[in-house]
CSV table of C-alpha atoms in Angstrom, one decimal:
chain,number,residue,atom,x,y,z
A,1,MET,CA,-36.3,-7.5,32.0
A,2,PRO,CA,-40.1,-7.7,32.6
A,3,VAL,CA,-42.4,-5.8,30.3
A,4,ARG,CA,-43.3,-2.6,31.8
A,5,LYS,CA,-46.8,-1.3,31.2
A,6,ILE,CA,-47.6,2.3,30.9
A,7,LEU,CA,-50.8,4.2,30.3
A,8,CYS,CA,-50.3,7.4,28.3
A,9,LEU,CA,-53.2,9.9,28.7
A,10,SER,CA,-52.5,12.5,26.2
A,11,LEU,CA,-54.3,15.9,26.5
A,12,GLY,CA,-52.3,17.7,23.8
A,13,ALA,CA,-50.2,17.5,20.7
A,14,GLU,CA,-47.0,16.0,22.3
A,15,GLY,CA,-48.7,12.8,23.1
A,16,LYS,CA,-47.7,10.9,19.8
A,17,ILE,CA,-44.0,12.0,20.2
A,18,VAL,CA,-44.0,10.8,23.7
A,19,GLU,CA,-45.7,7.6,22.8
A,20,ASP,CA,-43.2,6.8,20.1
A,21,HIS,CA,-40.4,7.4,22.6
A,22,LEU,CA,-41.9,5.1,25.1
A,23,ARG,CA,-42.2,2.2,22.7
A,24,ARG,CA,-38.6,2.6,21.6
A,25,ALA,CA,-37.6,2.7,25.3
A,26,GLY,CA,-39.3,-0.8,25.7
A,27,TRP,CA,-42.5,0.2,27.3
A,28,ASP,CA,-45.8,-1.6,26.5
A,29,VAL,CA,-47.9,1.5,25.9
A,30,ALA,CA,-51.7,2.0,25.9
A,31,CYS,CA,-52.8,5.5,24.8
A,32,CYS,CA,-55.9,7.4,25.2
A,33,SER,CA,-57.0,10.9,24.8
A,34,ASP,CA,-59.7,11.4,27.5
A,35,VAL,CA,-60.1,10.5,31.1
A,36,SER,CA,-63.1,8.2,30.7
A,37,SER,CA,-61.0,6.1,28.2
A,38,ALA,CA,-58.2,6.1,30.8
A,39,ARG,CA,-60.6,4.8,33.5
A,40,SER,CA,-61.8,2.0,31.1
A,41,LEU,CA,-58.2,0.9,30.3
A,42,LEU,CA,-57.3,1.0,34.0
A,43,ALA,CA,-60.3,-1.2,34.8
A,44,GLN,CA,-59.2,-3.7,32.3
A,45,ARG,CA,-55.5,-3.9,32.7
A,46,LYS,CA,-52.9,-3.2,35.5
A,47,PHE,CA,-50.3,-0.4,34.7
A,48,ALA,CA,-47.2,0.2,36.6
A,49,VAL,CA,-47.1,3.9,35.5
A,50,ALA,CA,-49.7,6.3,34.1
A,51,LEU,CA,-48.3,9.4,32.3
A,52,VAL,CA,-50.5,12.4,31.7
A,53,VAL,CA,-49.3,14.7,28.9
A,54,ALA,CA,-50.9,18.0,29.3
A,55,ASP,CA,-49.4,20.5,26.9
A,56,ALA,CA,-52.6,22.7,26.5
A,57,ALA,CA,-54.4,24.4,29.3
A,58,GLN,CA,-57.6,24.2,27.3
A,59,ARG,CA,-57.5,20.4,26.9
A,60,LEU,CA,-56.8,20.1,30.6
A,61,ALA,CA,-59.8,22.2,31.5
A,62,GLU,CA,-61.9,20.2,29.1
A,63,ALA,CA,-60.8,16.9,30.7
A,64,GLY,CA,-61.7,18.2,34.3
A,65,VAL,CA,-59.2,17.9,37.2
A,66,ALA,CA,-61.9,16.4,39.4
A,67,ALA,CA,-62.4,13.5,36.8
A,68,MET,CA,-58.8,13.0,36.5
A,69,GLU,CA,-58.3,13.0,40.4
A,70,ALA,CA,-61.2,10.2,40.5
A,71,CYS,CA,-59.3,8.3,37.9
A,72,VAL,CA,-56.0,8.5,40.0
A,73,HIS,CA,-57.8,7.3,43.1
A,74,ALA,CA,-59.3,4.4,41.3
A,75,SER,CA,-55.9,3.0,40.3
A,76,LEU,CA,-54.0,2.8,43.6
A,77,GLN,CA,-51.4,0.3,42.3
A,78,THR,CA,-50.3,2.8,39.6
A,79,GLU,CA,-47.7,5.6,40.0
A,80,TRP,CA,-48.8,8.7,38.2
A,81,VAL,CA,-46.5,11.1,36.4
A,82,ALA,CA,-47.2,14.4,34.5
A,83,LEU,CA,-45.6,16.1,31.6
A,84,CYS,CA,-47.0,19.7,31.3
A,85,GLU,CA,-46.4,23.1,30.0
A,86,GLN,CA,-45.7,25.8,32.5
A,87,ALA,CA,-49.0,27.4,31.7
A,88,VAL,CA,-50.9,24.3,32.9
A,89,LEU,CA,-49.3,24.7,36.2
A,90,GLU,CA,-51.1,28.0,36.6
A,91,SER,CA,-54.2,26.0,37.4
A,92,GLN,CA,-54.5,25.7,41.2
A,93,ALA,CA,-56.5,22.5,41.0
A,94,PHE,CA,-54.0,20.9,38.7
A,95,ARG,CA,-51.1,21.8,41.0
A,96,ALA,CA,-53.0,20.4,43.9
A,97,LEU,CA,-53.6,17.1,41.9
A,98,ILE,CA,-49.9,16.8,41.2
A,99,LEU,CA,-48.9,17.6,44.8
A,100,ASN,CA,-51.4,15.2,46.3
A,101,CYS,CA,-51.6,12.4,43.8
A,102,PHE,CA,-48.7,12.1,41.4
A,103,PHE,CA,-45.3,10.6,41.9
A,104,ASP,CA,-43.5,13.3,39.9
A,105,TYR,CA,-43.9,15.7,37.0
A,106,GLN,CA,-41.7,17.3,34.4
A,107,VAL,CA,-42.3,20.7,32.6
A,108,LEU,CA,-42.1,20.8,28.9
A,109,PRO,CA,-39.9,21.1,26.7
A,110,LEU,CA,-39.0,17.4,27.2
A,111,GLU,CA,-35.7,16.2,28.6
A,112,TRP,CA,-35.8,12.6,27.4
A,113,PRO,CA,-33.1,11.2,29.8
A,114,ASP,CA,-34.9,12.9,32.7
A,115,LEU,CA,-38.2,11.5,31.6
A,116,ASP,CA,-36.7,8.0,31.3
A,117,ARG,CA,-35.2,8.1,34.7
A,118,MET,CA,-38.4,9.4,36.3
A,119,LEU,CA,-40.5,6.7,34.6
A,120,GLU,CA,-38.2,4.0,35.6
A,121,HIS,CA,-38.2,5.2,39.2
A,122,ALA,CA,-42.0,5.3,39.2
A,123,ALA,CA,-42.1,1.8,37.7
A,124,GLN,CA,-39.9,0.5,40.5
A,125,ARG,CA,-41.9,2.2,43.2
A,126,ALA,CA,-45.1,0.6,41.7
A,127,MET,CA,-43.4,-2.7,41.9
A,128,LEU,CA,-42.6,-2.0,45.7
A,129,ARG,CA,-46.2,-1.0,46.3
A,130,ARG,CA,-47.5,-4.2,44.6
A,131,GLY,CA,-45.0,-6.3,46.7
A,132,ALA,CA,-46.2,-4.6,49.9
A,133,ALA,CA,-49.9,-5.1,49.0
A,134,ASP,CA,-49.3,-8.8,48.3
A,135,THR,CA,-47.7,-9.5,51.7
A,136,SER,CA,-50.2,-7.8,53.8
A,137,PRO,CA,-53.6,-6.8,52.6
A,138,ASP,CA,-54.4,-5.0,55.9
A,139,ALA,CA,-51.3,-2.8,55.7
A,140,ASP,CA,-52.6,-0.9,52.7
A,141,THR,CA,-55.8,0.1,54.6
A,142,LEU,CA,-54.3,0.8,58.0
A,143,GLY,CA,-57.0,-1.2,59.5
A,144,MET,CA,-59.7,1.1,58.1
A,145,VAL,CA,-62.6,0.0,55.9
A,146,GLY,CA,-63.8,1.7,52.7
A,147,GLN,CA,-62.6,2.8,49.3
A,148,ALA,CA,-64.4,6.1,49.0
A,149,ALA,CA,-62.2,9.1,48.0
A,150,SER,CA,-62.3,10.5,51.5
A,151,MET,CA,-61.0,7.3,53.0
A,152,VAL,CA,-58.3,7.0,50.4
A,153,GLN,CA,-57.2,10.6,51.2
A,154,LEU,CA,-57.3,9.9,54.9
A,155,ARG,CA,-55.0,7.0,54.5
A,156,LYS,CA,-52.7,9.1,52.4
A,157,ASP,CA,-52.5,11.9,55.0
A,158,ILE,CA,-51.9,9.4,57.8
A,159,ARG,CA,-48.9,8.0,55.8
A,160,LYS,CA,-47.6,11.6,55.2
A,161,VAL,CA,-47.8,12.6,58.8
A,162,ALA,CA,-46.6,9.1,60.2
A,163,GLY,CA,-43.2,9.8,58.9
A,164,ALA,CA,-42.8,13.2,60.5
A,165,PHE,CA,-41.4,13.8,64.1
A,166,ALA,CA,-44.0,16.3,65.1
A,167,PRO,CA,-47.2,16.5,67.2
A,168,VAL,CA,-50.5,15.8,65.3
A,169,LEU,CA,-53.8,17.1,66.1
A,170,ILE,CA,-56.7,14.8,65.3
A,171,HIS,CA,-60.1,16.2,65.5
A,172,GLY,CA,-63.6,15.1,64.6
A,173,GLU,CA,-67.0,14.1,65.9
A,174,SER,CA,-67.5,11.4,68.5
A,175,GLY,CA,-67.2,8.0,66.8
A,176,SER,CA,-65.6,9.3,63.7
A,177,GLY,CA,-62.3,7.2,64.2
A,178,LYS,CA,-59.9,9.6,65.8
A,179,GLU,CA,-58.5,6.8,68.0
A,180,LEU,CA,-58.1,4.5,65.0
A,181,ALA,CA,-56.3,7.3,63.1
A,182,ALA,CA,-54.0,7.8,66.0
A,183,HIS,CA,-53.2,4.1,66.3
A,184,ALA,CA,-52.5,4.0,62.5
A,185,ILE,CA,-50.1,7.0,62.7
A,186,HIS,CA,-48.3,5.4,65.7
A,187,ALA,CA,-47.9,2.0,64.0
């Protein structure tokens, strides 16, 4: 079995317990306690999965959801998973981050078998994503140039609506790429 690499961003006390479990489960674990350290690690190494352990709303607020979102967008080959307390989900910004950027999440208290299945599934999805990126570099960009957060979000939105059997309204200024977006959705 290949070594599975995971980044564990711990924003609370549960992080050490989770880290120990991941090591026993055979993961190659790199841990950090803030978003800037996570970005540094992501720039140095490739991770199949990144796990955010947010068991304290105060620590999440200190980390900054916007900074975390930028970190997620800077690591497109990594699947993101969250472990969080129910109170953390009261943050509308964090809920939006999970919905738009994360593969999955689990509410604490931990259910180890559920966590193990979720992480394994995320690792397999990351492997599929890498395989798709290796075979066709243009497929990931949908023929669109740029890595700005707005372009990454546009490509993500196109992928979401492309799978739906429903009309799609595309609007924008002249020359903004509406036709290119329509072709990407159709393809």
